[in-house]
CSV table of C-alpha atoms in Angstrom, one decimal:
chain,number,residue,atom,x,y,z
A,1,MET,CA,158.6,-29.0,164.9
A,2,ALA,CA,160.4,-26.4,167.1
A,3,ASN,CA,162.3,-23.5,166.2
A,4,PRO,CA,165.9,-25.4,166.6
A,5,LEU,CA,167.3,-21.5,166.9
A,6,ALA,CA,165.1,-20.6,169.8
A,7,ALA,CA,166.9,-19.9,172.8
A,8,SER,CA,167.0,-18.8,176.1
A,9,ASN,CA,169.1,-16.4,177.9
A,10,LYS,CA,168.9,-18.5,180.9
A,11,LYS,CA,170.7,-21.4,179.4
A,12,ALA,CA,173.4,-19.3,178.1
A,13,PRO,CA,176.4,-19.2,180.3
A,14,GLN,CA,176.8,-15.6,182.6
A,15,GLY,CA,178.9,-14.0,183.9
A,16,ARG,CA,182.1,-12.0,181.9
A,17,VAL,CA,181.4,-14.1,178.7
A,18,PRO,CA,180.1,-11.1,176.1
A,19,ALA,CA,176.6,-11.7,174.8
A,20,TYR,CA,177.7,-12.6,171.1
A,21,GLN,CA,179.9,-15.0,172.6
A,22,ARG,CA,177.4,-16.5,174.1
A,23,ILE,CA,175.3,-16.9,170.8
A,24,GLU,CA,178.4,-18.3,168.8
A,25,GLU,CA,178.5,-21.0,171.1
A,26,ASP,CA,174.8,-22.0,171.4
A,27,ILE,CA,174.7,-21.9,167.8
A,28,ARG,CA,178.3,-24.1,167.1
A,29,SER,CA,176.5,-26.7,170.1
A,30,LYS,CA,173.2,-26.3,167.9
A,31,VAL,CA,175.7,-27.5,164.6
A,32,LYS,CA,177.8,-30.0,166.7
A,33,ASP,CA,174.9,-32.1,168.0
A,34,GLY,CA,172.7,-31.9,164.7
A,35,ARG,CA,170.2,-29.1,166.5
A,36,LEU,CA,171.1,-27.3,163.0
A,37,ALA,CA,171.8,-29.6,160.4
A,38,PRO,CA,173.9,-28.9,157.7
A,39,GLY,CA,172.6,-26.8,154.9
A,40,ALA,CA,169.8,-25.6,157.7
A,41,MET,CA,168.7,-21.5,157.0
A,42,LEU,CA,168.9,-19.5,160.3
A,43,ALA,CA,166.6,-16.7,160.7
A,44,ASN,CA,167.5,-13.4,159.7
A,45,ARG,CA,169.7,-10.9,161.9
A,46,HIS,CA,166.4,-9.2,163.3
A,47,ASN,CA,164.7,-12.3,164.1
A,48,LEU,CA,167.8,-14.0,165.8
A,49,ALA,CA,168.5,-10.4,167.8
A,50,ARG,CA,164.5,-11.2,169.0
A,51,GLU,CA,165.2,-14.7,170.0
A,52,TYR,CA,168.4,-14.2,171.8
A,53,GLY,CA,167.0,-11.0,173.4
A,54,VAL,CA,170.2,-8.7,172.3
A,55,ALA,CA,170.9,-5.6,170.2
A,56,LEU,CA,171.1,-6.4,166.5
A,57,SER,CA,174.5,-5.7,166.4
A,58,THR,CA,175.8,-8.2,168.8
A,59,ALA,CA,173.4,-10.7,166.5
A,60,GLN,CA,175.5,-9.5,163.5
A,61,GLN,CA,179.2,-10.0,165.7
A,62,ALA,CA,178.1,-13.1,166.5
A,63,ILE,CA,177.7,-14.7,163.1
A,64,ALA,CA,180.3,-12.6,161.5
A,65,LYS,CA,182.5,-15.1,163.4
A,66,LEU,CA,180.8,-17.8,163.0
A,67,THR,CA,180.9,-17.2,159.1
A,68,ALA,CA,184.4,-16.4,159.1
A,69,ASP,CA,185.2,-19.9,161.2
A,70,GLY,CA,183.5,-21.7,158.7
A,71,VAL,CA,180.7,-23.1,160.4
A,72,LEU,CA,178.2,-20.6,158.5
A,73,VAL,CA,178.0,-19.4,155.1
A,74,THR,CA,176.3,-16.2,153.8
A,75,TYR,CA,175.0,-15.9,150.4
A,76,ASP,CA,173.1,-12.0,149.3
A,77,ARG,CA,169.4,-12.6,148.9
A,78,ARG,CA,169.3,-16.0,150.2
A,79,GLY,CA,170.5,-15.8,153.6
A,80,THR,CA,172.4,-17.8,156.2
A,81,PHE,CA,173.3,-21.4,156.2
A,82,VAL,CA,174.6,-24.0,158.1
A,83,SER,CA,178.0,-25.2,156.2
A,84,HIS,CA,178.0,-28.7,154.5
A,85,PRO,CA,181.0,-30.5,155.8
A,86,SER,CA,184.3,-31.3,153.9
A,87,ALA,CA,184.0,-34.3,151.5
A,88,GLY,CA,187.1,-35.8,153.5
A,89,ASP,CA,185.8,-34.9,157.2
A,90,ALA,CA,184.0,-38.3,157.7
A,91,ASN,CA,182.8,-36.7,161.2
A,92,GLY,CA,180.8,-34.1,159.4
A,93,THR,CA,182.1,-31.6,161.9
A,94,ALA,CA,185.2,-28.7,161.1
A,95,GLY,CA,188.4,-30.0,160.6
A,96,GLY,CA,191.5,-28.7,161.9
A,97,ASN,CA,191.4,-25.4,159.6
A,98,GLY,CA,187.6,-25.4,160.0
A,99,ALA,CA,187.2,-25.9,156.2
A,100,TYR,CA,183.3,-26.2,155.4
A,101,ALA,CA,181.9,-26.4,152.0
A,102,PRO,CA,179.2,-24.4,151.2
A,103,PRO,CA,175.5,-25.7,150.7
A,104,PRO,CA,174.7,-26.6,147.5
A,105,ALA,CA,170.7,-25.4,148.3
A,106,ALA,CA,168.6,-24.9,151.1
A,107,ILE,CA,167.5,-28.5,152.5
A,108,ILE,CA,164.1,-28.9,152.4
A,109,PRO,CA,161.9,-31.5,154.0
A,110,GLU,CA,159.8,-33.7,152.3
A,111,LYS,CA,156.3,-33.9,153.4
A,112,ARG,CA,155.0,-36.3,151.2
A,113,ALA,CA,157.2,-38.9,151.3
A,114,GLY,CA,156.1,-38.9,155.2
A,115,ARG,CA,159.5,-38.8,156.8
A,116,THR,CA,160.4,-35.9,159.2
A,117,SER,CA,161.8,-32.9,158.1
A,118,GLU,CA,165.2,-33.6,160.4
A,119,ALA,CA,165.5,-36.8,158.2
A,120,PHE,CA,165.2,-35.8,155.2
A,121,SER,CA,167.3,-33.3,155.6
A,122,GLU,CA,170.2,-35.3,157.2
A,123,SER,CA,169.8,-37.8,154.1
A,124,ALA,CA,169.7,-34.4,151.1
A,125,SER,CA,172.8,-33.3,153.2
A,126,LEU,CA,175.0,-36.6,152.7
A,127,SER,CA,173.8,-36.5,148.9
A,128,GLY,CA,175.1,-33.3,148.2
A,129,LYS,CA,172.2,-32.9,145.8
A,130,PRO,CA,169.6,-29.6,145.4
A,131,VAL,CA,166.1,-30.6,146.5
A,132,SER,CA,163.2,-31.0,143.7
A,133,MET,CA,160.6,-28.7,145.0
A,134,THR,CA,157.8,-26.6,143.3
A,135,LEU,CA,156.3,-23.1,144.5
A,136,GLY,CA,152.8,-22.4,143.1
A,137,ILE,CA,152.4,-19.0,142.6
A,138,VAL,CA,148.8,-17.3,143.1
A,139,THR,CA,147.3,-14.1,141.8
A,140,ALA,CA,144.5,-12.0,141.0
A,141,SER,CA,145.7,-10.4,137.9
A,142,ARG,CA,146.5,-11.2,134.6
A,143,ILE,CA,150.0,-10.8,134.6
A,144,ASP,CA,150.5,-12.3,130.9
A,145,THR,CA,148.8,-9.2,129.7
A,146,MET,CA,151.7,-7.0,130.1
A,147,SER,CA,150.0,-4.2,131.2
A,148,TYR,CA,151.9,-2.3,133.1
A,149,SER,CA,150.2,0.8,132.9
A,150,ASP,CA,147.8,-1.3,135.4
A,151,ILE,CA,149.6,-0.9,138.7
A,152,GLU,CA,148.5,-3.8,140.4
A,153,ILE,CA,149.9,-5.8,137.4
A,154,PHE,CA,152.9,-3.9,137.5
A,155,TRP,CA,153.6,-4.6,141.1
A,156,SER,CA,152.6,-8.4,141.1
A,157,CYS,CA,155.1,-8.6,138.0
A,158,LEU,CA,157.7,-7.0,140.5
A,159,ALA,CA,157.3,-9.4,143.2
A,160,ILE,CA,156.8,-12.3,141.2
A,161,ARG,CA,160.5,-11.8,139.6
A,162,SER,CA,162.1,-11.3,143.4
A,163,LEU,CA,160.3,-14.3,144.9
A,164,GLU,CA,161.3,-16.5,141.9
A,165,GLN,CA,164.8,-15.2,142.1
A,166,VAL,CA,165.2,-16.5,146.1
A,167,PHE,CA,163.2,-19.8,145.4
A,168,SER,CA,165.5,-20.7,142.3
A,169,GLU,CA,168.3,-20.1,144.0
A,170,ALA,CA,167.4,-22.6,146.3
A,171,GLY,CA,166.7,-25.0,144.0
A,172,GLY,CA,163.1,-25.0,143.4
A,173,ALA,CA,160.9,-24.4,140.2
A,174,THR,CA,157.9,-22.1,140.1
A,175,ARG,CA,154.3,-22.5,138.2
A,176,TYR,CA,151.9,-19.8,137.9
A,177,TYR,CA,148.2,-19.7,138.0
A,178,HIS,CA,145.5,-16.9,138.3
A,179,TRP,CA,142.4,-17.1,140.6
A,180,ARG,CA,140.0,-14.6,138.4
A,181,GLY,CA,138.2,-15.9,136.0
A,182,GLU,CA,139.5,-15.5,132.3
A,183,ASN,CA,137.7,-12.2,131.4
A,184,GLN,CA,137.9,-10.7,134.7
A,185,GLU,CA,139.2,-7.2,135.1
A,186,THR,CA,141.7,-6.0,137.7
A,187,CYS,CA,140.3,-4.6,141.1
A,188,PRO,CA,137.8,-3.7,142.8
A,189,GLN,CA,135.1,-3.7,140.2
A,190,GLY,CA,136.2,-6.4,138.6
A,191,LEU,CA,135.9,-9.3,140.9
A,192,PRO,CA,133.7,-12.5,139.8
A,193,GLU,CA,130.2,-12.8,141.3
A,194,ASP,CA,131.4,-16.2,143.2
A,195,TYR,CA,134.6,-14.7,144.4
A,196,ALA,CA,135.2,-17.3,147.0
A,197,ALA,CA,134.9,-20.4,144.4
A,198,SER,CA,137.4,-18.7,142.4
A,199,ILE,CA,139.7,-18.9,145.0
A,200,HIS,CA,138.9,-21.7,146.0
A,201,ASN,CA,139.3,-23.4,142.2
A,202,GLY,CA,142.7,-21.7,142.2
A,203,ILE,CA,144.4,-23.1,145.1
A,204,ALA,CA,143.1,-26.3,144.8
A,205,ALA,CA,144.6,-26.2,141.0
A,206,VAL,CA,148.0,-25.7,142.7
A,207,ARG,CA,147.6,-28.1,145.2
A,208,ALA,CA,146.5,-31.0,142.2
A,209,ASP,CA,149.8,-30.3,140.7
A,210,GLY,CA,151.6,-31.2,144.0
A,211,ALA,CA,153.0,-28.0,144.6
A,212,ASP,CA,155.0,-28.1,147.8
A,213,ALA,CA,154.4,-24.3,148.8
A,214,ILE,CA,152.2,-21.6,147.9
A,215,ALA,CA,152.4,-17.6,147.7
A,216,VAL,CA,149.3,-15.7,146.5
A,217,VAL,CA,150.0,-12.4,145.3
A,218,GLY,CA,147.1,-10.1,146.2
A,219,PHE,CA,148.1,-6.2,146.0
A,220,CYS,CA,144.4,-4.9,144.9
A,221,ASP,CA,142.2,-7.3,146.6
A,222,ALA,CA,138.6,-7.4,148.5
A,223,THR,CA,139.4,-7.4,152.9
A,224,ASN,CA,137.8,-10.4,152.3
A,225,VAL,CA,140.5,-12.5,150.5
A,226,SER,CA,142.3,-13.7,153.2
A,227,ASP,CA,139.5,-15.7,155.2
A,228,GLU,CA,138.7,-16.9,151.8
A,229,ILE,CA,142.4,-18.6,151.3
A,230,VAL,CA,142.6,-19.6,155.1
A,231,ARG,CA,139.0,-22.0,153.9
A,232,ALA,CA,140.8,-23.1,151.3
A,233,VAL,CA,143.8,-24.4,152.3
A,234,ASP,CA,145.5,-26.5,155.1
A,235,ILE,CA,147.5,-23.4,156.3
A,236,GLU,CA,149.1,-26.0,158.8
A,237,ASN,CA,150.5,-28.5,156.3
A,238,VAL,CA,150.8,-26.6,153.4
A,239,PRO,CA,153.6,-23.8,153.6
A,240,LEU,CA,151.8,-20.7,152.4
A,241,VAL,CA,152.3,-16.8,152.2
A,242,TYR,CA,150.3,-14.0,151.2
A,243,ILE,CA,152.0,-10.5,149.9
A,244,SER,CA,149.4,-7.7,150.1
A,245,TRP,CA,149.3,-4.0,150.1
A,246,HIS,CA,147.7,-4.2,153.5
A,247,GLU,CA,148.1,-5.8,157.2
A,248,VAL,CA,145.7,-9.2,157.5
A,249,GLN,CA,144.8,-10.7,161.0
A,250,PRO,CA,146.5,-14.1,161.9
A,251,PRO,CA,147.3,-16.7,161.2
A,252,LEU,CA,148.2,-16.5,157.2
A,253,ALA,CA,151.9,-16.1,157.3
A,254,GLN,CA,152.1,-12.1,155.2
A,255,VAL,CA,154.5,-9.6,153.9
A,256,PHE,CA,152.9,-6.0,153.4
A,257,TYR,CA,154.0,-3.1,153.5
A,258,ASP,CA,153.1,0.5,155.6
A,259,ASN,CA,150.4,2.7,153.7
A,260,SER,CA,150.3,4.8,157.1
A,261,PHE,CA,154.1,5.5,157.0
A,262,ALA,CA,153.9,6.3,153.0
A,263,GLY,CA,152.0,9.2,154.0
A,264,TYR,CA,154.1,9.9,156.8
A,265,GLN,CA,157.4,10.1,154.9
A,266,ALA,CA,154.9,12.0,151.9
A,267,ALA,CA,153.7,14.7,154.2
A,268,GLN,CA,157.4,14.9,155.9
A,269,HIS,CA,159.1,15.2,152.7
A,270,LEU,CA,156.9,18.5,151.6
A,271,LEU,CA,157.6,20.0,155.2
A,272,ARG,CA,161.6,19.4,154.8
A,273,GLN,CA,161.5,21.2,151.5
A,274,GLY,CA,160.0,24.3,152.7
A,275,TYR,CA,155.9,24.0,152.3
A,276,GLN,CA,154.4,25.3,155.0
A,277,LYS,CA,150.6,24.4,154.1
A,278,LEU,CA,150.1,21.1,152.9
A,279,VAL,CA,146.8,19.4,151.2
A,280,PHE,CA,145.5,16.3,150.7
A,281,MET,CA,143.4,15.4,147.8
A,282,VAL,CA,140.4,13.0,148.5
A,283,PRO,CA,138.4,12.4,145.4
A,284,PHE,CA,137.5,8.8,146.9
A,285,ALA,CA,137.2,6.6,150.3
A,286,ASP,CA,139.2,3.9,150.5
A,287,ALA,CA,141.2,2.3,153.4
A,288,TRP,CA,144.4,2.7,151.9
A,289,ILE,CA,143.8,6.4,151.6
A,290,THR,CA,142.5,6.6,155.4
A,291,ASP,CA,145.8,4.9,156.1
A,292,ARG,CA,147.8,7.3,154.3
A,293,ILE,CA,146.4,10.5,155.7
A,294,ALA,CA,146.7,8.9,158.9
A,295,GLY,CA,150.5,9.2,158.4
A,296,ALA,CA,150.6,12.7,157.1
A,297,ARG,CA,148.9,13.9,160.2
A,298,ALA,CA,151.3,11.9,162.4
A,299,ALA,CA,154.3,13.6,160.3
A,300,ILE,CA,152.4,17.6,161.2
A,301,ARG,CA,152.2,16.3,164.8
A,302,HIS,CA,155.7,15.2,165.3
A,303,ALA,CA,156.8,18.2,163.3
A,304,GLY,CA,155.4,20.7,165.9
A,305,LEU,CA,152.9,21.9,163.6
A,306,PRO,CA,149.3,23.0,164.3
A,307,GLU,CA,146.6,20.1,162.9
A,308,ASP,CA,145.3,23.2,160.4
A,309,THR,CA,148.7,23.0,158.6
A,310,LEU,CA,147.1,19.9,156.8
A,311,ARG,CA,143.9,20.6,154.9
A,312,LEU,CA,141.6,17.7,153.3
A,313,TYR,CA,140.1,18.9,149.7
A,314,SER,CA,137.4,16.6,149.2
A,315,PRO,CA,134.3,17.2,146.9
A,316,GLU,CA,130.9,17.3,148.4
A,317,THR,CA,130.0,13.9,147.3
A,318,PRO,CA,133.1,11.7,147.2
A,319,LEU,CA,133.1,8.2,145.9
A,320,GLU,CA,132.5,5.4,148.0
A,321,THR,CA,135.3,3.8,147.1
A,322,TYR,CA,138.2,3.6,144.4
A,323,ASP,CA,136.9,2.6,140.9
A,324,ARG,CA,139.7,2.9,138.8
A,325,PRO,CA,138.6,3.6,135.5
A,326,SER,CA,136.3,6.9,136.5
A,327,ALA,CA,139.3,7.7,139.6
A,328,PRO,CA,141.1,10.3,137.1
A,329,SER,CA,138.6,12.1,135.0
A,330,ARG,CA,137.1,12.4,138.9
A,331,MET,CA,140.1,13.7,140.1
A,332,TYR,CA,140.6,16.0,137.1
A,333,GLU,CA,137.2,17.6,138.1
A,334,ILE,CA,138.1,18.5,141.5
A,335,ALA,CA,141.7,19.8,141.0
A,336,THR,CA,140.0,21.9,138.3
A,337,GLU,CA,138.1,23.4,140.4
A,338,PHE,CA,140.3,23.9,143.7
A,339,PHE,CA,143.0,25.6,141.6
A,340,VAL,CA,140.1,27.9,139.8
A,341,LYS,CA,138.4,28.7,143.0
A,342,GLU,CA,141.1,28.1,145.9
A,343,TRP,CA,144.5,28.2,144.9
A,344,GLY,CA,145.1,31.9,144.3
A,345,PRO,CA,144.7,33.1,147.7
A,346,LEU,CA,146.6,30.0,149.4
A,347,ARG,CA,149.4,30.4,147.4
A,348,SER,CA,150.2,34.2,147.9
A,349,ALA,CA,149.6,33.4,151.8
A,350,GLN,CA,153.0,30.8,152.1
A,351,PRO,CA,154.2,27.4,149.9
A,352,CYS,CA,152.0,24.9,149.5
A,353,GLY,CA,152.2,21.3,148.9
A,354,ILE,CA,149.7,18.7,147.7
A,355,ILE,CA,149.3,15.1,148.4
A,356,ALA,CA,148.0,13.0,145.6
A,357,PRO,CA,145.8,9.7,146.7
A,358,ASN,CA,147.8,7.9,144.2
A,359,ASP,CA,150.4,8.6,141.2
A,360,ASP,CA,147.7,8.4,138.9
A,361,THR,CA,145.6,10.8,140.2
A,362,GLY,CA,148.8,12.6,140.8
A,363,PHE,CA,149.1,13.6,136.8
A,364,GLN,CA,145.8,14.2,137.0
A,365,ILE,CA,146.3,17.1,139.9
A,366,MET,CA,149.2,18.4,137.3
A,367,ASP,CA,147.4,18.4,133.8
A,368,ALA,CA,144.5,20.3,135.7
A,369,ALA,CA,147.2,23.0,137.4
A,370,GLU,CA,149.2,23.4,133.8
A,371,GLU,CA,145.7,24.5,132.3
A,372,GLN,CA,145.1,27.3,134.7
A,373,GLY,CA,149.1,28.8,134.5
A,374,TRP,CA,150.4,27.0,137.7
A,375,ALA,CA,153.7,24.1,137.3
A,376,PRO,CA,154.3,21.6,140.2
A,377,GLY,CA,157.8,22.1,141.6
A,378,ARG,CA,157.6,26.1,140.6
A,379,ASP,CA,154.0,27.0,141.8
A,380,PHE,CA,153.3,24.2,144.4
A,381,GLY,CA,154.7,21.0,145.4
A,382,LEU,CA,153.1,17.7,144.9
A,383,VAL,CA,153.8,13.8,146.1
A,384,GLY,CA,152.3,10.8,144.9
A,385,PHE,CA,152.1,7.0,145.7
A,386,ASP,CA,152.7,4.2,144.2
A,387,ASP,CA,156.2,5.3,141.5
A,388,ASP,CA,154.2,4.4,138.2
A,389,PRO,CA,156.0,4.1,135.4
A,390,ARG,CA,155.4,7.0,134.2
A,391,SER,CA,156.3,9.3,137.5
A,392,CYS,CA,159.7,9.6,136.4
A,393,ALA,CA,158.9,10.5,132.9
A,394,ARG,CA,156.9,13.2,134.1
A,395,GLY,CA,158.9,14.2,137.3
A,396,LEU,CA,156.8,13.3,140.0
A,397,THR,CA,158.1,12.8,143.2
A,398,THR,CA,156.2,9.5,144.7
A,399,VAL,CA,156.3,7.0,147.5
A,400,ARG,CA,157.3,4.2,145.9
A,401,PRO,CA,155.9,0.5,147.8
A,402,PRO,CA,159.1,-2.0,149.0
A,403,ILE,CA,157.7,-4.6,146.1
A,404,GLU,CA,160.9,-6.1,145.4
A,405,ALA,CA,161.8,-6.8,148.9
A,406,MET,CA,158.2,-7.6,149.5
A,407,GLY,CA,158.9,-10.8,147.0
A,408,GLU,CA,162.3,-11.6,148.4
A,409,GLU,CA,161.2,-11.6,151.9
A,410,ALA,CA,158.2,-13.9,151.1
A,411,GLY,CA,161.1,-16.4,149.5
A,412,ARG,CA,162.6,-16.8,152.8
A,413,LEU,CA,159.7,-17.3,154.9
A,414,LEU,CA,158.4,-20.1,152.4
A,415,LEU,CA,161.7,-21.5,152.1
A,416,ARG,CA,162.1,-21.4,156.7
A,417,ALA,CA,158.3,-22.9,156.4
A,418,LEU,CA,159.2,-26.0,154.1
A,419,GLN,CA,162.1,-26.2,156.8
A,420,GLY,CA,159.8,-26.7,159.5
A,421,ASP,CA,159.3,-23.7,161.0
A,422,LYS,CA,155.8,-22.9,160.8
A,423,ASN,CA,155.6,-20.3,163.0
A,424,GLY,CA,153.5,-17.8,160.6
A,425,GLN,CA,155.2,-14.4,160.5
A,426,SER,CA,153.7,-10.9,159.9
A,427,VAL,CA,156.6,-9.0,158.1
A,428,ARG,CA,155.9,-5.2,157.4
A,429,LEU,CA,158.1,-3.3,154.8
A,430,ARG,CA,158.8,0.5,154.4
A,431,SER,CA,158.3,2.3,151.3
A,432,HIS,CA,161.1,4.9,149.8
A,433,LEU,CA,159.8,8.2,148.9
A,434,ILE,CA,162.2,9.3,145.7
A,435,PRO,CA,162.0,13.2,145.3
A,436,ARG,CA,161.9,14.5,141.8
A,437,ALA,CA,161.1,17.8,140.1
A,438,SER,CA,157.7,18.2,141.5
A,439,THR,CA,158.6,18.8,144.9
A,440,SER,CA,161.4,21.3,143.9
A,441,LEU,CA,160.5,24.2,145.6
A,442,GLY,CA,160.7,27.4,143.4
A,443,THR,CA,162.5,26.0,140.7
A,444,LYS,CA,162.3,28.1,137.2
């Protein structure tokens, strides 16, 4: 089904008509002739601006006018919808005062009944009742363990909460599925030997229960998980969104966060706090660390500083990949070696900031430093990543991934897909730096 919001500026009247007015008139026309049915969800403001080839502020101006007139209605965390006509308006258009009744829920096409999305939207909107729909949520982590010290479980729970809220506000229900074996540990060392089969079995369980859409939450996955998802489900006919820590290749619709930008934020913050030399601790290798290092180097470059402003500190034989059980002790050993052998001369030269691969290893750097008589925030700066639940209590500055926003965005993508928008999107979200005591230069 073609996107009813797709527009060409060639069709819009030219001349002196303001751009926002052309967008307004085009949407009014689509509502009037039924191309945008009552209850239909519009694309977000950024996508609208891109579709019409205008600035974001111009698209917002058009939507604001249509909302004020009652043609559209906007709900926080749900999006913007075409309003339902008032009950007394038999023609299905705005009355003399432009009054519209808000949609009871997003109108979702019934695929299994064999009707087209347009026909179903029309019949559902006339009934004025929310449409029943089910979202199957598939995860690689056991969220029922409540082990929030495991960052994968913590993130999955946060994303699912936001995802469920968006879906429930649109009239839907959710079901949870776990695609790993019952006794499997978390990633990456805990992946089952029959990894591909376990993904297929998990998604098969979702489809067998008749879920209308699928959300796969995989914050700590293997590199080939996206390939297995594509093999396991017909994504052309089953709305599916993949929530992940890294970008994957098409055709999956996906929401992920930008690890490179997170590294940029960490380095930029330290520089702005007055730290003139930076050290990135690299106790092990992994793709997400490589991305964060690249971002930190970009921040150095954009600040007009020499490349050697950032130094990578790594053992002679770093771990080939991140191994959660052994990572903390490994980081503690490396940090102790660093503070015993190299910290004295480095500190006496100029203020130095340290970037840890994540918060978990950042805690080990703090412990190793304090045993040698050094304190973050007083003698050096320290930034981690992930906003581990313990980071606040320990005063560790961290870069927080937009986990809740990722869940919300995934919910919106699925709702649009259920309305017939099959244009799978890859949505990149940026993290937020949370300053705490560990980067307060010179604090006593």
